[in-house]
C-alpha positions as a printed NumPy array, in Angstrom:
array([[  28.982,   78.754,  -56.474],
       [  27.542,   80.904,  -59.27 ],
       [  26.932,   79.577,  -62.785],
       [  28.168,   82.807,  -64.363],
       [  30.919,   82.181,  -66.855],
       [  30.382,   78.402,  -66.947],
       [  29.435,   76.56 ,  -70.097],
       [  26.063,   74.847,  -70.144],
       [  26.14 ,   71.131,  -69.561],
       [  24.63 ,   69.07 ,  -72.344],
       [  21.474,   68.532,  -70.269],
       [  20.82 ,   72.275,  -69.828],
       [  21.422,   73.443,  -73.385],
       [  18.369,   74.686,  -75.191],
       [  16.91 ,   72.036,  -77.457],
       [  17.024,   72.741,  -81.161],
       [  13.604,   72.902,  -82.711],
       [  12.887,   70.385,  -85.396],
       [  10.66 ,   70.805,  -88.387],
       [   7.293,   69.163,  -88.184],
       [   7.001,   66.291,  -90.672],
       [   4.558,   66.99 ,  -93.511],
       [   2.266,   64.113,  -92.483],
       [   1.946,   65.614,  -88.962],
       [   0.913,   68.998,  -90.369],
       [  -2.372,   67.571,  -91.626],
       [  -3.409,   65.624,  -88.53 ],
       [  -6.413,   66.773,  -86.482],
       [  -5.029,   69.064,  -83.761],
       [  -5.282,   67.907,  -80.158],
       [  -7.675,   70.743,  -79.352],
       [  -9.981,   72.001,  -82.032],
       [ -13.021,   74.174,  -82.387],
       [ -14.965,   74.492,  -85.615],
       [ -17.847,   76.928,  -85.842],
       [ -19.983,   77.55 ,  -88.873],
       [ -22.895,   79.948,  -89.172],
       [ -25.522,   78.847,  -91.671],
       [ -28.758,   80.621,  -92.281],
       [ -30.376,   80.507,  -89.719],
       [ -28.352,   78.121,  -87.511],
       [ -24.965,   77.94 ,  -85.826],
       [ -23.176,   74.595,  -86.074],
       [ -20.04 ,   73.57 ,  -84.236],
       [ -17.73 ,   70.727,  -83.306],
       [ -15.06 ,   70.742,  -80.619],
       [ -13.008,   68.635,  -78.265],
       [ -12.286,   71.544,  -75.916],
       [ -13.385,   70.488,  -72.387],
       [ -15.456,   73.633,  -71.718],
       [ -17.774,   72.674,  -74.561],
       [ -19.645,   69.718,  -73.072],
       [ -21.122,   68.613,  -76.39 ],
       [ -18.744,   67.53 ,  -79.13 ],
       [ -21.25 ,   68.713,  -81.743],
       [ -24.065,   71.209,  -81.552],
       [ -26.508,   73.009,  -83.793],
       [ -28.5  ,   75.955,  -82.47 ],
       [ -30.77 ,   78.66 ,  -83.877],
       [ -29.803,   82.273,  -83.101],
       [ -31.015,   85.686,  -84.259],
       [ -28.788,   88.692,  -84.915],
       [ -30.199,   90.285,  -81.741],
       [ -28.936,   87.233,  -79.798],
       [ -25.43 ,   87.901,  -81.115],
       [ -25.753,   91.551,  -80.043],
       [ -26.802,   90.399,  -76.577],
       [ -23.878,   87.941,  -76.343],
       [ -21.359,   90.584,  -77.37 ],
       [ -22.748,   92.99 ,  -74.764],
       [ -22.569,   90.321,  -72.031],
       [ -19.   ,   89.357,  -72.947],
       [ -17.934,   93.007,  -72.747],
       [ -19.572,   93.333,  -69.319],
       [ -17.953,   90.147,  -68.033],
       [ -14.36 ,   91.017,  -68.829],
       [ -12.179,   94.006,  -69.48 ],
       [  -9.172,   91.778,  -70.174],
       [ -10.345,   90.676,  -73.621],
       [ -11.182,   92.892,  -76.573],
       [ -14.455,   91.6  ,  -77.957],
       [ -14.543,   91.879,  -81.764],
       [ -17.301,   93.852,  -83.464],
       [ -20.317,   92.247,  -85.074],
       [ -21.091,   92.886,  -88.712],
       [ -23.187,   96.042,  -89.002],
       [ -26.957,   96.149,  -88.958],
       [ -28.565,   96.092,  -92.381],
       [ -31.375,   98.524,  -93.124],
       [ -31.686,   98.222,  -96.91 ],
       [ -31.477,   95.2  ,  -99.199],
       [ -31.416,   92.945,  -96.155],
       [ -32.752,   90.024,  -98.188],
       [ -30.115,   90.406, -100.902],
       [ -27.993,   87.238, -101.197],
       [ -24.685,   89.148, -100.952],
       [ -25.842,   91.08 ,  -97.869],
       [ -26.971,   87.85 ,  -96.189],
       [ -23.695,   86.086,  -97.03 ],
       [ -21.568,   89.013,  -95.782],
       [ -23.474,   89.053,  -92.492],
       [ -23.236,   85.266,  -92.133],
       [ -19.461,   85.404,  -92.66 ],
       [ -19.149,   88.23 ,  -90.123],
       [ -21.146,   86.364,  -87.476],
       [ -19.142,   83.197,  -88.104],
       [ -15.853,   85.104,  -87.762],
       [ -17.097,   86.751,  -84.532],
       [ -18.037,   83.391,  -82.99 ],
       [ -14.795,   81.735,  -84.064],
       [ -12.778,   84.474,  -82.38 ],
       [ -14.686,   84.625,  -79.09 ],
       [ -15.202,   80.855,  -78.787],
       [ -11.539,   80.239,  -79.524],
       [ -10.301,   82.62 ,  -76.811],
       [  -9.102,   80.672,  -73.721],
       [ -10.153,   83.376,  -71.228],
       [ -13.665,   83.487,  -72.635],
       [ -13.924,   79.683,  -72.796],
       [ -13.231,   79.407,  -69.085],
       [ -14.451,   82.758,  -67.767],
       [ -17.748,   83.421,  -69.497],
       [ -21.001,   82.092,  -68.149],
       [ -22.748,   82.954,  -71.431],
       [ -20.51 ,   81.656,  -74.222],
       [ -21.019,   77.894,  -73.884],
       [ -24.821,   78.089,  -73.459],
       [ -25.037,   80.467,  -76.422],
       [ -23.18 ,   77.991,  -78.622],
       [ -24.57 ,   74.721,  -77.296],
       [ -27.907,   75.192,  -75.479],
       [ -30.729,   74.674,  -77.977],
       [ -33.181,   75.969,  -75.33 ],
       [ -31.107,   79.136,  -74.847],
       [ -33.055,   82.176,  -73.692],
       [ -31.561,   85.569,  -72.913],
       [ -33.909,   85.839,  -69.916],
       [ -32.475,   82.633,  -68.458],
       [ -28.948,   84.07 ,  -68.514],
       [ -29.495,   87.605,  -67.279],
       [ -26.334,   89.282,  -66.037],
       [ -26.674,   90.282,  -62.389],
       [ -24.987,   93.516,  -61.338]])
């Protein structure tokens, strides 16, 4: 017999959502990823299973970020990879220029490292973030 026209039983009614208590809003989330770019290192903490180390600190150059972005674009067409901050040709040692670039690189890494498809589908992301002996030659993309 069809359920059309019948009232829902109490066990099949949609549950009403409840507000999250204020004290729960400030708890550490079950899954978290924190990435910070500091001149000249990238620091991060996470409890996401793909990231084997809970904490890491690695040294990366801007050209390494360019390489990573290129590899991520080659690996997947299902994810839009965000742009990097632009190259700097003048005043590159100016404090504001350095800070703007640092913020842009940090934002880039937070977005790509926080994306579930890239966490599980990229062979480059985790080593880039956590392998202190990272070398672009070691992770060449084979076509």
